[in-house]
Coordinates of C-alpha atoms and ligand atoms in Angstrom, one line a residue:
M1 CA 95.7 90.3 120.5
S2 CA 96.4 93.3 118.4
S3 CA 99.8 94.0 117.0
A4 CA 100.0 97.2 119.0
G5 CA 99.3 95.3 122.1
V6 CA 102.1 92.8 121.3
D7 CA 104.5 95.6 120.4
T8 CA 104.2 97.3 123.7
L9 CA 103.4 94.4 126.0
S10 CA 106.8 93.0 126.5
P11 CA 108.3 96.0 128.3
L12 CA 105.3 95.9 130.5
L13 CA 106.4 92.7 132.1
D14 CA 108.7 94.9 134.2
Q15 CA 105.8 97.2 134.9
L16 CA 103.6 94.3 135.9
A17 CA 105.9 93.7 138.8
L18 CA 105.1 97.2 140.0
V19 CA 101.3 96.8 139.9
P20 CA 99.9 96.4 143.4
Q21 CA 98.9 92.8 144.0
C22 CA 95.4 93.9 144.9
Q23 CA 95.0 95.2 141.4
L24 CA 96.3 92.1 139.7
R25 CA 93.9 89.8 141.5
S26 CA 91.0 89.2 139.2
G27 CA 88.4 91.8 139.7
P28 CA 84.7 91.7 139.4
P29 CA 83.2 89.6 136.5
D30 CA 83.5 91.4 133.1
S31 CA 86.4 93.5 134.4
I32 CA 89.7 93.7 132.6
L33 CA 93.1 95.1 133.6
I34 CA 94.7 97.3 130.8
F35 CA 97.7 99.6 130.7
L36 CA 97.3 103.2 129.8
A37 CA 100.3 104.4 127.9
M38 CA 101.3 108.0 127.5
P39 CA 104.4 109.6 126.1
G40 CA 107.2 109.9 128.6
M41 CA 105.3 108.2 131.5
P42 CA 105.4 104.6 132.6
P43 CA 102.2 102.7 131.6
V44 CA 99.5 103.1 134.2
P45 CA 97.4 100.0 135.1
M46 CA 93.7 100.5 135.0
R47 CA 90.9 98.1 135.8
L48 CA 87.9 98.7 133.5
Q49 CA 84.5 97.1 133.1
G50 CA 84.1 95.4 129.7
S51 CA 80.8 97.1 129.3
E52 CA 82.2 100.6 130.1
S53 CA 81.7 103.1 127.3
I54 CA 84.7 104.9 125.7
A55 CA 83.1 108.2 126.9
A56 CA 83.0 106.9 130.5
I57 CA 86.6 105.8 130.3
K58 CA 87.7 109.2 129.1
L59 CA 85.9 110.8 132.1
R60 CA 87.7 108.4 134.4
I61 CA 91.1 109.4 132.9
Q62 CA 90.1 113.0 133.3
R63 CA 89.5 112.3 137.0
L64 CA 92.9 110.6 137.4
K65 CA 95.9 112.5 138.6
F66 CA 96.9 113.8 135.1
K67 CA 96.0 117.5 135.2
G68 CA 94.3 118.9 132.2
F69 CA 93.4 115.7 130.4
V70 CA 89.9 116.9 129.7
A71 CA 87.8 114.1 128.1
T72 CA 87.2 116.1 124.9
K73 CA 90.9 116.5 124.4
Q74 CA 91.7 112.8 124.7
R75 CA 92.3 110.3 121.9
L76 CA 92.4 106.7 122.8
V77 CA 94.2 104.3 120.4
F78 CA 94.2 100.5 120.5
G79 CA 95.6 98.1 118.0
G80 CA 96.6 101.1 115.8
H81 CA 93.0 102.5 115.6
E82 CA 91.3 105.3 117.4
L83 CA 88.4 104.3 119.7
S84 CA 86.2 107.1 118.4
H85 CA 82.7 105.9 119.1
G86 CA 82.0 107.3 122.6
R87 CA 78.9 105.2 123.1
S88 CA 80.7 101.9 122.2
C89 CA 82.1 99.8 125.1
I90 CA 85.6 98.6 125.4
R91 CA 84.8 95.0 124.7
D92 CA 83.4 96.0 121.3
Y93 CA 86.8 97.2 120.5
G94 CA 88.3 93.9 121.5
L95 CA 90.3 95.1 124.5
D96 CA 91.4 92.4 126.9
D97 CA 93.5 91.8 130.0
G98 CA 97.0 93.1 129.6
N99 CA 96.4 95.2 126.5
V100 CA 97.9 98.6 126.1
L101 CA 95.7 101.6 125.5
H102 CA 97.5 104.6 124.1
L103 CA 96.4 108.0 125.2
V104 CA 97.2 111.1 123.2
V105 CA 96.1 114.3 124.7
R106 CA 95.3 117.1 122.3
L107 CA 96.1 119.8 124.8
A108 CA 99.5 119.1 125.8
D109 CA 101.4 119.3 129.1
I110 CA 103.3 122.5 128.8
R111 CA 106.6 123.3 130.5
A112 CA 107.6 127.0 130.9
I113 CA 111.3 127.6 130.1
T114 CA 113.0 131.0 130.4
I115 CA 116.2 131.7 128.5
E116 CA 118.5 134.6 129.3
T117 CA 121.2 135.7 127.0
T118 CA 124.5 137.3 127.9
D119 CA 123.3 140.7 127.1
G120 CA 120.5 140.3 129.6
K121 CA 117.7 139.5 127.1
R122 CA 115.2 137.1 128.3
F123 CA 113.1 134.8 126.2
R124 CA 110.3 132.9 127.7
F125 CA 108.6 130.2 125.8
Q126 CA 106.6 127.1 126.4
V127 CA 107.6 123.6 125.4
E128 CA 105.3 120.6 125.3
S129 CA 106.5 117.9 127.7
G130 CA 106.2 115.4 124.9
C131 CA 108.8 117.3 122.8
K132 CA 112.3 116.0 122.5
V133 CA 115.6 117.6 123.6
G134 CA 116.5 118.2 120.0
Y135 CA 113.4 120.4 119.6
L136 CA 114.4 122.3 122.7
K137 CA 117.8 123.0 121.2
N138 CA 116.2 124.3 118.0
K139 CA 114.0 126.6 120.1
L140 CA 117.0 127.8 122.0
A141 CA 118.8 128.6 118.8
A142 CA 115.9 130.3 117.2
Q143 CA 114.7 132.3 120.2
T144 CA 118.1 133.5 121.2
G145 CA 118.8 134.6 117.7
E146 CA 121.9 132.4 117.5
Q147 CA 122.5 130.3 114.5
L148 CA 124.0 126.9 115.3
T149 CA 125.4 124.7 112.6
T150 CA 124.2 121.5 114.0
L151 CA 122.4 120.3 117.1
K152 CA 125.8 118.8 118.2
E153 CA 127.1 122.3 118.8
Q154 CA 124.7 122.6 121.8
K155 CA 125.4 120.5 124.8
L156 CA 122.6 120.3 127.4
V157 CA 123.6 118.9 130.7
L158 CA 121.5 117.9 133.6
D159 CA 123.0 116.6 136.8
E160 CA 126.3 116.2 135.1
E161 CA 124.8 114.0 132.4
E162 CA 124.7 115.1 128.8
L163 CA 121.1 114.9 127.4
E164 CA 120.4 113.0 124.2
D165 CA 118.6 114.8 121.4
D166 CA 115.8 112.2 121.4
Q167 CA 115.1 112.3 125.1
L168 CA 111.6 113.7 126.0
I169 CA 111.3 116.9 127.9
T170 CA 109.1 115.2 130.4
D171 CA 111.8 112.6 131.1
I172 CA 114.4 115.2 131.9
D173 CA 112.1 117.6 133.7
S174 CA 109.2 115.8 135.2
K175 CA 108.2 118.5 137.7
G176 CA 109.4 121.6 135.8
E177 CA 112.1 122.0 138.5
A178 CA 115.3 120.7 136.8
V179 CA 118.2 123.1 136.1
I180 CA 119.6 122.5 132.7
N181 CA 123.0 123.7 131.7
L182 CA 123.6 124.7 128.1
F183 CA 127.1 124.6 126.6
I184 CA 127.9 125.8 123.2
R185 CA 130.7 123.6 122.0
H186 CA 132.7 126.5 120.5
P187 CA 133.9 128.4 123.5
A188 CA 130.9 129.5 125.4
K189 CA 130.1 130.2 129.0
V190 CA 126.8 129.2 130.6
A191 CA 125.0 130.2 133.7
T192 CA 121.8 128.8 135.0
Q193 CA 119.4 129.9 137.6
Q194 CA 116.2 128.6 139.1
L195 CA 113.3 131.1 139.1
E196 CA 110.4 129.6 141.1
R197 CA 109.4 126.5 139.1
E198 CA 110.9 127.7 135.8
T199 CA 114.2 126.6 134.4
V200 CA 116.3 129.6 133.5
V201 CA 119.2 129.1 131.1
T202 CA 121.7 131.9 130.6
V203 CA 123.6 131.5 127.3
I204 CA 126.9 133.3 127.0
T205 CA 127.8 133.0 123.3
P206 CA 131.1 133.7 121.8
N207 CA 131.7 136.8 119.7
Q208 CA 133.1 134.9 116.8
K209 CA 129.9 134.4 114.8
E210 CA 131.7 132.3 112.2
N211 CA 131.7 129.5 114.8
L212 CA 127.9 129.5 114.8
Q213 CA 126.5 129.3 111.4
I214 CA 123.7 127.4 109.7
D215 CA 123.2 126.8 106.1
A216 CA 119.4 126.9 106.1
S217 CA 119.2 127.1 102.3
G218 CA 119.9 123.3 102.1
G219 CA 122.5 123.7 99.3
G220 CA 120.8 126.4 97.3
S221 CA 117.4 124.8 96.8
A222 CA 114.2 126.7 97.9
L223 CA 113.3 126.5 101.5
V224 CA 109.7 125.7 100.6
E225 CA 108.7 124.4 97.2
P226 CA 105.4 122.9 96.0
I227 CA 105.6 119.4 94.8
I228 CA 104.1 119.3 91.4
V229 CA 103.5 116.0 89.7
N230 CA 101.8 117.4 86.6
R231 CA 103.4 120.4 85.0
K232 CA 100.1 121.4 83.5
V233 CA 98.7 122.2 87.0
K234 CA 98.5 125.9 87.6
I235 CA 99.3 126.6 91.3
F236 CA 96.5 128.5 92.9
P237 CA 97.5 132.2 93.7
A238 CA 96.6 131.7 97.3
V239 CA 99.0 128.8 97.6
M240 CA 101.8 130.8 95.9
D241 CA 101.3 133.6 98.4
M242 CA 101.4 131.2 101.3
I243 CA 104.6 129.6 100.1
G244 CA 106.2 133.1 99.6
I245 CA 105.5 134.3 103.1
T246 CA 106.5 131.0 104.7
T247 CA 109.8 131.1 102.8
A248 CA 110.4 134.7 104.0
G249 CA 110.1 133.5 107.6
L250 CA 112.5 130.6 107.1
E251 CA 114.9 132.8 105.3
N252 CA 115.0 135.2 108.2
G253 CA 115.9 132.2 110.5
F254 CA 112.5 131.8 112.2
L255 CA 111.9 128.3 113.1
P256 CA 108.3 127.1 113.5
D257 CA 106.6 126.4 116.8
M258 CA 105.3 122.9 117.2
S259 CA 101.6 122.9 118.0
T260 CA 100.7 121.7 121.5
E261 CA 97.6 120.1 120.0
G262 CA 97.2 117.3 117.4
S263 CA 98.1 113.7 117.3
G264 CA 100.8 114.2 114.6
G265 CA 103.6 116.7 114.2
V266 CA 102.0 120.1 113.5
Y267 CA 104.2 123.2 113.0
F268 CA 103.3 126.9 112.9
M269 CA 105.4 128.6 110.3
K270 CA 106.3 132.2 110.9
D271 CA 106.2 135.3 108.7
H272 CA 109.3 137.5 107.8
S273 CA 109.2 139.2 111.2
G274 CA 108.8 136.0 113.2
Q275 CA 105.8 137.5 114.9
S276 CA 102.9 135.9 113.2
N277 CA 101.9 132.4 112.2
V278 CA 101.3 132.2 108.4
A279 CA 101.0 128.5 107.7
V280 CA 100.8 125.1 109.2
F281 CA 103.2 122.4 108.1
K282 CA 102.5 118.7 108.8
P283 CA 105.3 116.4 107.7
I284 CA 104.3 113.0 106.5
D285 CA 106.8 111.2 108.5
E286 CA 105.3 112.6 111.7
E287 CA 101.7 111.6 111.1
P288 CA 100.0 109.5 113.7
M289 CA 101.5 105.9 113.6
A290 CA 104.4 107.1 111.3
E291 CA 108.0 106.6 112.0
N292 CA 108.8 110.0 113.5
N293 CA 105.5 110.7 115.2
P294 CA 106.3 113.0 118.1
R295 CA 103.3 112.1 120.3
G296 CA 104.4 108.7 121.3
L297 CA 101.9 106.7 119.2
P298 CA 103.2 103.2 118.2
L299 CA 104.2 102.5 114.6
S300 CA 101.5 101.2 112.3
V301 CA 102.3 97.5 111.6
D302 CA 100.3 97.1 108.5
G303 CA 100.4 100.6 107.1
E304 CA 96.8 101.4 108.0
G305 CA 96.3 104.8 109.6
L306 CA 94.6 105.8 112.8
K307 CA 91.2 105.6 110.9
R308 CA 90.1 102.5 109.0
G309 CA 90.6 102.7 105.3
T310 CA 93.4 105.3 105.4
R311 CA 97.1 104.8 105.1
V312 CA 100.0 106.3 107.1
G313 CA 101.8 108.8 105.0
E314 CA 98.8 109.8 102.9
G315 CA 97.5 112.4 105.3
A316 CA 99.1 115.2 103.3
L317 CA 97.6 114.1 100.1
R318 CA 94.1 113.9 101.7
E319 CA 94.6 117.4 103.1
V320 CA 95.4 118.7 99.6
A321 CA 92.6 116.8 98.1
A322 CA 90.0 118.4 100.4
Y323 CA 91.3 121.8 99.2
V324 CA 91.3 120.9 95.6
L325 CA 87.8 119.5 95.7
D326 CA 86.3 122.4 97.7
H327 CA 84.9 124.1 94.6
P328 CA 83.7 127.7 94.8
I329 CA 80.0 128.1 94.4
D330 CA 80.6 130.1 91.3
G331 CA 83.8 131.0 89.6
C332 CA 87.0 129.0 90.0
K333 CA 89.8 129.0 92.6
S334 CA 92.4 130.2 90.1
D335 CA 90.7 133.6 90.2
G336 CA 91.2 133.7 94.0
T337 CA 87.7 132.7 95.0
A338 CA 87.4 130.6 98.1
G339 CA 85.8 127.2 98.1
F340 CA 82.2 126.6 99.2
S341 CA 83.2 125.1 102.5
G342 CA 86.2 127.4 103.1
V343 CA 89.0 124.8 103.3
P344 CA 92.2 127.0 103.8
P345 CA 94.6 126.9 100.8
T346 CA 96.7 123.7 101.1
A347 CA 99.6 122.3 99.1
L348 CA 102.0 119.4 99.1
V349 CA 105.4 120.9 99.7
R350 CA 109.0 120.1 100.4
C351 CA 110.0 122.3 103.3
F352 CA 113.2 122.9 105.2
H353 CA 112.3 121.7 108.7
M354 CA 113.5 122.9 112.1
G355 CA 116.9 124.1 110.6
K356 CA 118.0 120.5 110.0
E357 CA 116.6 118.7 107.0
F358 CA 114.0 118.8 104.2
K359 CA 110.7 117.1 104.8
I360 CA 107.6 116.5 102.7
G361 CA 104.2 117.3 104.0
S362 CA 101.1 119.5 103.7
L363 CA 101.3 123.2 104.1
Q364 CA 98.1 125.0 105.0
M365 CA 97.4 128.6 105.3
F366 CA 97.2 129.6 109.0
V367 CA 93.7 131.0 109.9
S368 CA 93.5 133.4 112.8
N369 CA 90.8 132.2 115.1
F370 CA 89.6 132.5 118.7
G371 CA 89.3 128.8 119.3
S372 CA 87.7 125.7 117.9
C373 CA 84.1 124.4 118.2
E374 CA 85.4 122.3 121.1
D375 CA 85.7 125.4 123.2
M376 CA 82.1 126.6 122.9
G377 CA 78.6 125.4 122.6
P378 CA 77.3 125.1 119.0
R379 CA 74.1 127.3 119.5
A380 CA 75.8 130.5 118.2
F381 CA 77.0 129.0 115.0
P382 CA 75.1 130.2 111.9
V383 CA 73.2 127.5 110.1
K384 CA 75.0 128.2 106.8
E385 CA 78.4 127.8 108.4
V386 CA 77.6 124.4 109.9
Q387 CA 76.0 123.2 106.7
K388 CA 78.9 124.1 104.4
I389 CA 81.1 121.9 106.6
A390 CA 78.4 119.1 106.6
V391 CA 78.4 119.2 102.8
L392 CA 82.2 118.8 102.7
D393 CA 82.3 116.0 105.3
I394 CA 79.5 114.0 103.6
R395 CA 81.1 114.3 100.1
L396 CA 84.5 113.3 101.4
A397 CA 83.3 110.8 104.0
N398 CA 85.5 112.5 106.6
A399 CA 86.5 110.1 109.3
D400 CA 87.8 112.8 111.6
R401 CA 85.4 115.6 112.0
H402 CA 85.6 116.3 115.7
A403 CA 84.8 119.7 117.1
G404 CA 88.5 120.6 117.5
N405 CA 88.9 120.4 113.7
I406 CA 86.6 123.4 113.1
L407 CA 88.1 126.8 113.9
V408 CA 85.9 129.6 115.0
C409 CA 86.6 133.0 113.5
Q410 CA 85.0 136.4 113.6
D411 CA 83.7 137.6 110.2
G412 CA 82.3 141.1 110.6
D413 CA 79.4 140.7 113.0
H414 CA 79.0 137.0 112.7
L415 CA 80.9 133.8 113.4
K416 CA 82.6 132.0 110.6
L417 CA 83.6 128.3 110.8
V418 CA 86.7 127.1 109.1
P419 CA 87.3 123.4 108.6
I420 CA 90.8 122.1 109.1
D421 CA 92.6 118.7 109.4
H422 CA 91.4 116.6 106.4
G423 CA 94.0 113.9 106.7
Y424 CA 91.4 111.3 107.1
C425 CA 89.0 112.2 104.4
L426 CA 88.3 110.0 101.3
P427 CA 88.9 106.7 103.2
E428 CA 88.6 103.4 101.5
K429 CA 85.6 102.5 103.6
F430 CA 82.8 104.2 105.6
E431 CA 83.5 102.4 108.9
D432 CA 85.0 105.3 110.8
C433 CA 83.0 108.3 109.5
T434 CA 82.3 110.6 112.4
F435 CA 80.6 114.0 112.1
E436 CA 80.5 116.1 115.3
W437 CA 77.9 118.4 113.7
L438 CA 75.4 115.6 113.5
Y439 CA 74.3 116.5 117.1
W440 CA 74.0 120.2 116.5
P441 CA 70.6 121.9 115.9
Q442 CA 71.8 123.5 112.6
A443 CA 72.2 120.1 111.1
R444 CA 68.4 119.5 111.5
E445 CA 67.6 122.5 109.3
P446 CA 66.9 121.9 105.6
F447 CA 69.6 122.9 103.1
S448 CA 69.1 126.3 101.6
A449 CA 68.2 126.6 97.9
E450 CA 71.7 127.9 97.2
T451 CA 73.3 124.9 98.9
V452 CA 71.0 122.5 97.1
A453 CA 72.1 124.1 93.8
Y454 CA 75.7 123.7 94.8
I455 CA 75.1 120.0 95.7
R456 CA 73.4 119.5 92.3
S457 CA 76.5 120.8 90.5
L458 CA 78.8 118.3 92.1
D459 CA 80.1 115.5 90.0
A460 CA 82.2 112.7 91.5
E461 CA 83.7 111.6 88.2
E462 CA 85.0 115.1 87.5
D463 CA 86.4 115.2 91.1
I464 CA 88.2 111.9 90.6
A465 CA 89.6 113.2 87.3
L466 CA 90.6 116.5 88.9
L467 CA 92.6 114.7 91.7
K468 CA 94.3 112.6 89.1
F469 CA 95.2 115.8 87.2
H470 CA 96.8 117.1 90.4
G471 CA 98.8 113.9 90.8
W472 CA 96.7 111.8 93.1
E473 CA 95.0 108.8 91.5
L474 CA 92.6 107.6 94.1
S475 CA 92.5 103.9 94.9
H476 CA 89.6 102.0 93.5
Q477 CA 88.0 101.8 97.0
S478 CA 88.5 105.5 97.8
A479 CA 87.1 106.5 94.4
R480 CA 84.1 104.3 95.2
V481 CA 83.6 106.0 98.5
L482 CA 83.6 109.4 96.8
R483 CA 81.1 108.2 94.2
V484 CA 78.8 106.7 96.8
S485 CA 78.9 109.6 99.2
T486 CA 78.4 112.2 96.5
M487 CA 75.4 110.1 95.2
L488 CA 73.9 110.0 98.7
L489 CA 74.4 113.7 99.2
K490 CA 72.7 114.5 95.9
K491 CA 69.8 112.1 96.4
G492 CA 69.3 113.2 100.0
A493 CA 69.3 116.9 99.1
E494 CA 66.8 116.4 96.2
R495 CA 64.5 114.6 98.7
G496 CA 64.7 117.5 101.2
L497 CA 66.7 115.5 103.7
T498 CA 68.7 117.5 106.3
P499 CA 72.5 117.2 106.9
C500 CA 71.6 115.2 110.0
D501 CA 69.4 112.8 108.1
I502 CA 72.1 112.2 105.5
G503 CA 75.0 112.1 108.0
S504 CA 73.2 109.6 110.1
I505 CA 73.1 107.2 107.2
M506 CA 76.9 107.4 106.9
C507 CA 77.9 107.2 110.6
R508 CA 77.8 104.1 112.8
E509 CA 75.9 104.6 116.1
T510 CA 78.3 102.2 117.8
V511 CA 81.5 100.5 116.6
K512 CA 79.7 97.2 116.1
K513 CA 76.6 98.4 114.3
E514 CA 77.1 99.0 110.6
S515 CA 75.9 102.2 109.2
E516 CA 73.0 102.3 106.7
I517 CA 75.4 103.2 103.9
E518 CA 77.5 100.1 104.7
V519 CA 74.4 98.0 104.6
I520 CA 73.4 99.5 101.2
I521 CA 76.9 98.7 99.8
E522 CA 76.7 95.1 101.1
E523 CA 73.2 94.6 99.6
A524 CA 74.6 95.8 96.3
E525 CA 77.6 93.5 96.5
D526 CA 75.3 90.6 97.1
A527 CA 73.1 91.6 94.2
V528 CA 75.8 91.8 91.5
L529 CA 77.8 89.0 89.9
P530 CA 81.6 88.8 90.4
G531 CA 83.4 90.8 87.8
T532 CA 80.6 93.3 87.3
S533 CA 81.8 96.6 86.0
E534 CA 82.0 99.6 88.5
K535 CA 79.4 101.4 86.4
T536 CA 76.8 98.5 86.8
F537 CA 77.7 98.2 90.5
L538 CA 77.0 101.9 91.0
E539 CA 73.7 101.7 89.2
T540 CA 72.8 98.8 91.6
I541 CA 73.8 101.0 94.6
S542 CA 71.7 103.8 93.2
E543 CA 68.6 101.6 93.0
I544 CA 69.1 100.2 96.5
M545 CA 69.8 103.7 97.9
D546 CA 66.6 105.0 96.3
H547 CA 64.7 102.2 97.9
H548 CA 66.2 102.9 101.4
L549 CA 65.6 106.7 101.2
D550 CA 62.1 106.4 99.9
S551 CA 61.0 103.8 102.4
A552 CA 62.5 105.9 105.2
L553 CA 60.6 108.9 104.0
S554 CA 57.3 107.0 103.7
S555 CA 57.6 105.5 107.2
Ligands
LIG1 N1 95.1 126.1 109.1 C1 95.2 126.3 110.5 N2 95.1 127.5 111.0 C2 95.2 127.8 112.3 N3 95.4 126.8 113.2 C3 95.5 125.5 112.8 C4 95.4 125.2 111.4 N4 95.6 123.9 111.2 C5 95.9 123.4 112.4 N5 95.8 124.4 113.4 C6 96.0 124.2 114.8 O1 96.8 123.1 115.1 C7 96.1 122.1 115.9 C8 96.6 120.8 115.4 O2 96.3 120.6 114.1 P1 95.5 119.4 113.5 O3 94.2 119.2 114.2 O4 95.4 119.6 112.0 O5 96.5 118.2 113.8 P2 96.4 116.7 113.9 O6 97.7 116.1 114.4 O7 95.9 116.2 112.6 O8 95.3 116.6 115.0 P3 94.0 115.7 115.4 O9 94.5 115.0 116.6 O10 92.9 116.6 115.6 O11 93.8 114.7 114.2 C9 94.7 122.4 115.7 O12 93.9 122.0 116.8 C10 94.7 123.9 115.5 O13 94.7 124.6 116.8

């Protein structure tokens, strides 16, 4: 059984007692009883067919009582890994009786909260049910304009019980009907009121402002600063601008909003006025499977991330690597030119977080958009826009290109696609590569001459050296993945293959069936002697790859 299963199974013994006996009795042959775990809710027993596909299970979950858990917004995690192949069945992923399947919903369950201050001002905001009370306190402080030295200065009371900072909103307010009393520890008066199904908190703050202060400067150091490993690295101007405007927002006391989407902690940073989002901060300790993940995912037991061949805590490095390696078609980024695939400016930073502490993570420029590719059919997307993302994903062997990770923006009279969320690119193996665009018609069109020229200019060795210069020495396996995927992209483009042709070589059809690129690598491993140099190994791969591509073309 998986470690995640073991981790969460013991508390389930209590839950087991609550499972109706009729469900416990062994079901039809090939059926298994699993427990669906979601943050803030008791695990739900579910009987599944071993041959049921992941896609079918997501539809079943959608039909359950949980409102809004649309199949496309669900992530299912078992044994520390995402079940990302929709066509694979649950037995392929090794699920068995009594196992725990974790569900992360990318569109969260939102609770509406209204705050009313003493002078009659009302602030309405939305809090994700999976957020903690501590987060609610920070929101209260930020939105009411009050500065509170520590979370301890706020006391939230429900039914005469003081709430703990790490309690989930959903636990304290499961129906959105609870009345929460807020007390400021320095003399303050509180009034609460119930407006329909919304919780209204009236905060009556003391006049003595000196009671309520926060030292957001963290002892004089910058609120946001880039982490620079190599002093010779010149920070890109777009990154400097982003850090400047993010700092201005924090200096003015505007705390970020936590995104309701995503499987890790994702925070929208505000500008100087607090009105606009200017950047997105993703702290490394809140990544999926990391210690402080706010979405209820279990801790990784062996350090491997949600996708095979990635490591928890390296998501920020991978996000930055995608930006650094997104070379402009001509010119260089230091003169402000955007990269070929349009990855938003991204940097590794140390950032003052939620008015409490400094955290390290990736900071990415916020891109105004009207949704993601998940929200609309792909037909309207320009071929060039889809293919620029395909080139990036193939090069970086992206293991997480679902439609929610491509933002849709208006650029003049046409649609522009912006790739985000590169925390699972450059994995150490190809096993989990997934490209949503594989099924889009634009991916079946040939590359344009301009794109072929760009692909021709790519050089994996230069890319590996560039990342090293920026402070990230790729592991031997990730470097090999980058070399092999760049090789495949170049050979495929020279032969006139489409993004779909090349992408299909890299992605598994089902979780059990190895992709063609994995087969090519295995053939090369069998062909070389132990201790062979990487150069010779890559030459062997090159020959085998030529053979595969040419025989596919001639058949
Ligand atoms: N640069 C950006 N500009 C605008 N919105 C963004 C940006 N980055 C992230 N977002 C928004 O935040 C949401 C969550 O971000 P992201 O997908 O990067 O998080 P994640 O935890 O890695 O999620 P996932 O579950 O998709 O892996 C996105 O769906 C998008 O709506």
